[in-house]
């Protein structure tokens, strides 16, 4: 009887390819003036028939209007390696996107200023090209979402609301922390003076040295709640850095009894 052989198929592991990075939603701040200057150079190189009327760099809309009007008249110089028409088109697309972002942000600011001044939503309907006050409200929320959304998030009022709620929660948490830190300032300043007095007996790494420098420079300049709260945080950061370095190096954090009492008080 013939032996039957088991054929073992080798399966190669499927290596998961990393997801492509999402493109940015907004250009944000760019060197618009530099791009306009390059666009001007390309129009001169391409023989723009109206080049002498090319607008000033700060007149971005007029620049784009001019560039778009005369784009079809540009010619590719024979001795140039630059694709004059192609590069100019990319620059126009970039600058139009930048202008759109500035317009969205400016329109949103105008709406917010009007609302703060008591303007009802229905007065914005015509300006926002909608037919009702609810439409104006929703359009404003979408404009807000465009300013705050992250890659992958939709441009919806819900996104704007979520970001606002998250920002409000973070602000409340920060205020609560500042209040706690400000209340602890008297003790923190006492510990800070003790640490500075016995700094030669404390084993410092670069981070601890940095925080100690901040403490030394600001200990006598804490004249408002925010500064006092910040100082308390610096003292706590210094103590954490000292003890963390000691644990990492498996060594004592101090070399004298006086310094040991100072660094231990804030731990």
JSON list of C-alpha atoms in Angstrom, two decimals, residues 143-256:
[
{"chain": "A", "resi": 143, "resn": "UNK", "atom": "CA", "xyz": [-17.90, 76.77, 10.27]},
{"chain": "A", "resi": 144, "resn": "UNK", "atom": "CA", "xyz": [-16.87, 76.22, 13.87]},
{"chain": "A", "resi": 145, "resn": "UNK", "atom": "CA", "xyz": [-16.40, 72.50, 13.27]},
{"chain": "A", "resi": 146, "resn": "UNK", "atom": "CA", "xyz": [-14.13, 73.27, 10.33]},
{"chain": "A", "resi": 147, "resn": "UNK", "atom": "CA", "xyz": [-11.84, 75.25, 12.63]},
{"chain": "A", "resi": 148, "resn": "UNK", "atom": "CA", "xyz": [-11.57, 72.61, 15.35]},
{"chain": "A", "resi": 149, "resn": "UNK", "atom": "CA", "xyz": [-12.04, 69.20, 13.73]},
{"chain": "A", "resi": 150, "resn": "UNK", "atom": "CA", "xyz": [-9.26, 66.66, 13.52]},
{"chain": "A", "resi": 151, "resn": "UNK", "atom": "CA", "xyz": [-8.36, 64.37, 10.57]},
{"chain": "A", "resi": 152, "resn": "UNK", "atom": "CA", "xyz": [-11.17, 61.84, 10.11]},
{"chain": "A", "resi": 153, "resn": "UNK", "atom": "CA", "xyz": [-13.81, 63.96, 11.80]},
{"chain": "A", "resi": 154, "resn": "UNK", "atom": "CA", "xyz": [-16.74, 65.26, 9.81]},
{"chain": "A", "resi": 155, "resn": "UNK", "atom": "CA", "xyz": [-17.62, 68.92, 9.35]},
{"chain": "A", "resi": 156, "resn": "UNK", "atom": "CA", "xyz": [-20.80, 68.77, 11.42]},
{"chain": "A", "resi": 157, "resn": "UNK", "atom": "CA", "xyz": [-22.32, 70.81, 14.26]},
{"chain": "A", "resi": 158, "resn": "UNK", "atom": "CA", "xyz": [-21.92, 67.76, 16.52]},
{"chain": "A", "resi": 159, "resn": "UNK", "atom": "CA", "xyz": [-18.15, 67.87, 16.04]},
{"chain": "A", "resi": 160, "resn": "UNK", "atom": "CA", "xyz": [-18.06, 71.54, 17.04]},
{"chain": "A", "resi": 161, "resn": "UNK", "atom": "CA", "xyz": [-20.20, 70.81, 20.12]},
{"chain": "A", "resi": 162, "resn": "UNK", "atom": "CA", "xyz": [-17.99, 67.88, 21.15]},
{"chain": "A", "resi": 163, "resn": "UNK", "atom": "CA", "xyz": [-14.86, 70.01, 20.84]},
{"chain": "A", "resi": 164, "resn": "UNK", "atom": "CA", "xyz": [-16.44, 72.84, 22.80]},
{"chain": "A", "resi": 165, "resn": "UNK", "atom": "CA", "xyz": [-17.55, 70.49, 25.57]},
{"chain": "A", "resi": 166, "resn": "UNK", "atom": "CA", "xyz": [-14.11, 68.90, 25.69]},
{"chain": "A", "resi": 167, "resn": "UNK", "atom": "CA", "xyz": [-12.41, 72.29, 25.79]},
{"chain": "A", "resi": 168, "resn": "UNK", "atom": "CA", "xyz": [-14.79, 73.45, 28.55]},
{"chain": "A", "resi": 169, "resn": "UNK", "atom": "CA", "xyz": [-14.09, 70.29, 30.59]},
{"chain": "A", "resi": 170, "resn": "UNK", "atom": "CA", "xyz": [-10.34, 70.79, 30.19]},
{"chain": "A", "resi": 171, "resn": "UNK", "atom": "CA", "xyz": [-10.67, 74.42, 31.23]},
{"chain": "A", "resi": 172, "resn": "UNK", "atom": "CA", "xyz": [-12.66, 73.44, 34.34]},
{"chain": "A", "resi": 173, "resn": "UNK", "atom": "CA", "xyz": [-10.08, 70.81, 35.26]},
{"chain": "A", "resi": 174, "resn": "UNK", "atom": "CA", "xyz": [-7.27, 73.31, 34.79]},
{"chain": "A", "resi": 175, "resn": "UNK", "atom": "CA", "xyz": [-9.01, 75.90, 36.96]},
{"chain": "A", "resi": 176, "resn": "UNK", "atom": "CA", "xyz": [-9.57, 73.29, 39.69]},
{"chain": "A", "resi": 177, "resn": "UNK", "atom": "CA", "xyz": [-5.90, 72.28, 39.58]},
{"chain": "A", "resi": 178, "resn": "UNK", "atom": "CA", "xyz": [-4.77, 75.91, 39.73]},
{"chain": "A", "resi": 179, "resn": "UNK", "atom": "CA", "xyz": [-6.98, 76.48, 42.76]},
{"chain": "A", "resi": 180, "resn": "UNK", "atom": "CA", "xyz": [-5.50, 73.49, 44.59]},
{"chain": "A", "resi": 181, "resn": "UNK", "atom": "CA", "xyz": [-1.94, 74.47, 43.64]},
{"chain": "A", "resi": 182, "resn": "UNK", "atom": "CA", "xyz": [-2.49, 78.08, 44.72]},
{"chain": "A", "resi": 183, "resn": "UNK", "atom": "CA", "xyz": [-3.75, 76.95, 48.14]},
{"chain": "A", "resi": 184, "resn": "UNK", "atom": "CA", "xyz": [-0.61, 74.85, 48.59]},
{"chain": "A", "resi": 185, "resn": "UNK", "atom": "CA", "xyz": [1.71, 77.72, 47.69]},
{"chain": "A", "resi": 186, "resn": "UNK", "atom": "CA", "xyz": [2.76, 78.71, 51.28]},
{"chain": "A", "resi": 187, "resn": "UNK", "atom": "CA", "xyz": [4.01, 75.19, 51.94]},
{"chain": "A", "resi": 188, "resn": "UNK", "atom": "CA", "xyz": [5.59, 74.96, 48.49]},
{"chain": "A", "resi": 189, "resn": "UNK", "atom": "CA", "xyz": [7.51, 78.21, 49.02]},
{"chain": "A", "resi": 190, "resn": "UNK", "atom": "CA", "xyz": [8.75, 76.99, 52.41]},
{"chain": "A", "resi": 191, "resn": "UNK", "atom": "CA", "xyz": [9.96, 73.75, 50.80]},
{"chain": "A", "resi": 192, "resn": "UNK", "atom": "CA", "xyz": [11.48, 75.72, 47.93]},
{"chain": "A", "resi": 193, "resn": "UNK", "atom": "CA", "xyz": [13.56, 77.86, 50.30]},
{"chain": "A", "resi": 194, "resn": "UNK", "atom": "CA", "xyz": [14.73, 74.73, 52.12]},
{"chain": "A", "resi": 195, "resn": "UNK", "atom": "CA", "xyz": [15.72, 73.07, 48.84]},
{"chain": "A", "resi": 196, "resn": "UNK", "atom": "CA", "xyz": [17.65, 76.12, 47.67]},
{"chain": "A", "resi": 197, "resn": "UNK", "atom": "CA", "xyz": [19.41, 76.40, 51.00]},
{"chain": "A", "resi": 198, "resn": "UNK", "atom": "CA", "xyz": [20.63, 72.81, 50.82]},
{"chain": "A", "resi": 199, "resn": "UNK", "atom": "CA", "xyz": [20.94, 72.36, 47.05]},
{"chain": "A", "resi": 200, "resn": "UNK", "atom": "CA", "xyz": [24.57, 71.21, 47.33]},
{"chain": "A", "resi": 201, "resn": "UNK", "atom": "CA", "xyz": [23.38, 68.08, 49.14]},
{"chain": "A", "resi": 202, "resn": "UNK", "atom": "CA", "xyz": [20.84, 67.05, 46.46]},
{"chain": "A", "resi": 203, "resn": "UNK", "atom": "CA", "xyz": [21.78, 64.72, 43.60]},
{"chain": "A", "resi": 204, "resn": "UNK", "atom": "CA", "xyz": [20.50, 66.43, 40.44]},
{"chain": "A", "resi": 205, "resn": "UNK", "atom": "CA", "xyz": [19.92, 65.30, 36.90]},
{"chain": "A", "resi": 206, "resn": "UNK", "atom": "CA", "xyz": [19.30, 67.75, 34.05]},
{"chain": "A", "resi": 207, "resn": "UNK", "atom": "CA", "xyz": [15.53, 67.95, 34.69]},
{"chain": "A", "resi": 208, "resn": "UNK", "atom": "CA", "xyz": [15.92, 68.51, 38.42]},
{"chain": "A", "resi": 209, "resn": "UNK", "atom": "CA", "xyz": [18.53, 71.19, 37.74]},
{"chain": "A", "resi": 210, "resn": "UNK", "atom": "CA", "xyz": [16.10, 72.89, 35.35]},
{"chain": "A", "resi": 211, "resn": "UNK", "atom": "CA", "xyz": [13.23, 72.92, 37.86]},
{"chain": "A", "resi": 212, "resn": "UNK", "atom": "CA", "xyz": [15.52, 74.13, 40.63]},
{"chain": "A", "resi": 213, "resn": "UNK", "atom": "CA", "xyz": [16.58, 77.02, 38.39]},
{"chain": "A", "resi": 214, "resn": "UNK", "atom": "CA", "xyz": [12.92, 77.96, 37.87]},
{"chain": "A", "resi": 215, "resn": "UNK", "atom": "CA", "xyz": [12.31, 77.83, 41.63]},
{"chain": "A", "resi": 216, "resn": "UNK", "atom": "CA", "xyz": [15.36, 79.99, 42.34]},
{"chain": "A", "resi": 217, "resn": "UNK", "atom": "CA", "xyz": [14.40, 82.67, 39.80]},
{"chain": "A", "resi": 218, "resn": "UNK", "atom": "CA", "xyz": [10.72, 82.96, 40.76]},
{"chain": "A", "resi": 219, "resn": "UNK", "atom": "CA", "xyz": [10.43, 82.22, 44.48]},
{"chain": "A", "resi": 220, "resn": "UNK", "atom": "CA", "xyz": [10.17, 85.93, 45.36]},
{"chain": "A", "resi": 221, "resn": "UNK", "atom": "CA", "xyz": [8.02, 86.92, 42.38]},
{"chain": "A", "resi": 222, "resn": "UNK", "atom": "CA", "xyz": [4.66, 85.23, 42.96]},
{"chain": "A", "resi": 223, "resn": "UNK", "atom": "CA", "xyz": [2.20, 88.11, 43.09]},
{"chain": "A", "resi": 224, "resn": "UNK", "atom": "CA", "xyz": [-0.93, 86.52, 41.62]},
{"chain": "A", "resi": 225, "resn": "UNK", "atom": "CA", "xyz": [-2.78, 83.19, 41.98]},
{"chain": "A", "resi": 226, "resn": "UNK", "atom": "CA", "xyz": [-1.65, 81.80, 38.61]},
{"chain": "A", "resi": 227, "resn": "UNK", "atom": "CA", "xyz": [2.02, 82.45, 39.39]},
{"chain": "A", "resi": 228, "resn": "UNK", "atom": "CA", "xyz": [1.69, 80.95, 42.86]},
{"chain": "A", "resi": 229, "resn": "UNK", "atom": "CA", "xyz": [0.01, 77.85, 41.43]},
{"chain": "A", "resi": 230, "resn": "UNK", "atom": "CA", "xyz": [2.73, 77.52, 38.78]},
{"chain": "A", "resi": 231, "resn": "UNK", "atom": "CA", "xyz": [5.43, 77.75, 41.44]},
{"chain": "A", "resi": 232, "resn": "UNK", "atom": "CA", "xyz": [3.81, 74.96, 43.44]},
{"chain": "A", "resi": 233, "resn": "UNK", "atom": "CA", "xyz": [3.87, 72.80, 40.33]},
{"chain": "A", "resi": 234, "resn": "UNK", "atom": "CA", "xyz": [7.57, 73.52, 39.80]},
{"chain": "A", "resi": 235, "resn": "UNK", "atom": "CA", "xyz": [8.41, 72.46, 43.35]},
{"chain": "A", "resi": 236, "resn": "UNK", "atom": "CA", "xyz": [6.46, 69.23, 42.90]},
{"chain": "A", "resi": 237, "resn": "UNK", "atom": "CA", "xyz": [8.13, 68.60, 39.52]},
{"chain": "A", "resi": 238, "resn": "UNK", "atom": "CA", "xyz": [11.55, 69.14, 41.06]},
{"chain": "A", "resi": 239, "resn": "UNK", "atom": "CA", "xyz": [10.91, 66.68, 43.88]},
{"chain": "A", "resi": 240, "resn": "UNK", "atom": "CA", "xyz": [9.58, 64.08, 41.43]},
{"chain": "A", "resi": 241, "resn": "UNK", "atom": "CA", "xyz": [12.63, 64.52, 39.21]},
{"chain": "A", "resi": 242, "resn": "UNK", "atom": "CA", "xyz": [15.03, 64.08, 42.12]},
{"chain": "A", "resi": 243, "resn": "UNK", "atom": "CA", "xyz": [13.38, 60.93, 43.45]},
{"chain": "A", "resi": 244, "resn": "UNK", "atom": "CA", "xyz": [12.86, 59.51, 39.95]},
{"chain": "A", "resi": 245, "resn": "UNK", "atom": "CA", "xyz": [16.54, 59.96, 39.14]},
{"chain": "A", "resi": 246, "resn": "UNK", "atom": "CA", "xyz": [17.50, 58.30, 42.43]},
{"chain": "A", "resi": 247, "resn": "UNK", "atom": "CA", "xyz": [15.31, 55.26, 41.69]},
{"chain": "A", "resi": 248, "resn": "UNK", "atom": "CA", "xyz": [16.64, 54.99, 38.16]},
{"chain": "A", "resi": 249, "resn": "UNK", "atom": "CA", "xyz": [20.26, 55.08, 39.31]},
{"chain": "A", "resi": 250, "resn": "UNK", "atom": "CA", "xyz": [19.60, 53.06, 42.47]},
{"chain": "A", "resi": 251, "resn": "UNK", "atom": "CA", "xyz": [21.23, 55.66, 44.66]},
{"chain": "A", "resi": 252, "resn": "UNK", "atom": "CA", "xyz": [20.19, 58.09, 47.39]},
{"chain": "A", "resi": 253, "resn": "UNK", "atom": "CA", "xyz": [18.63, 61.34, 46.24]},
{"chain": "A", "resi": 254, "resn": "UNK", "atom": "CA", "xyz": [20.56, 63.38, 48.79]},
{"chain": "A", "resi": 255, "resn": "UNK", "atom": "CA", "xyz": [23.99, 63.37, 50.42]},
{"chain": "A", "resi": 256, "resn": "UNK", "atom": "CA", "xyz": [23.22, 65.33, 53.58]}
]
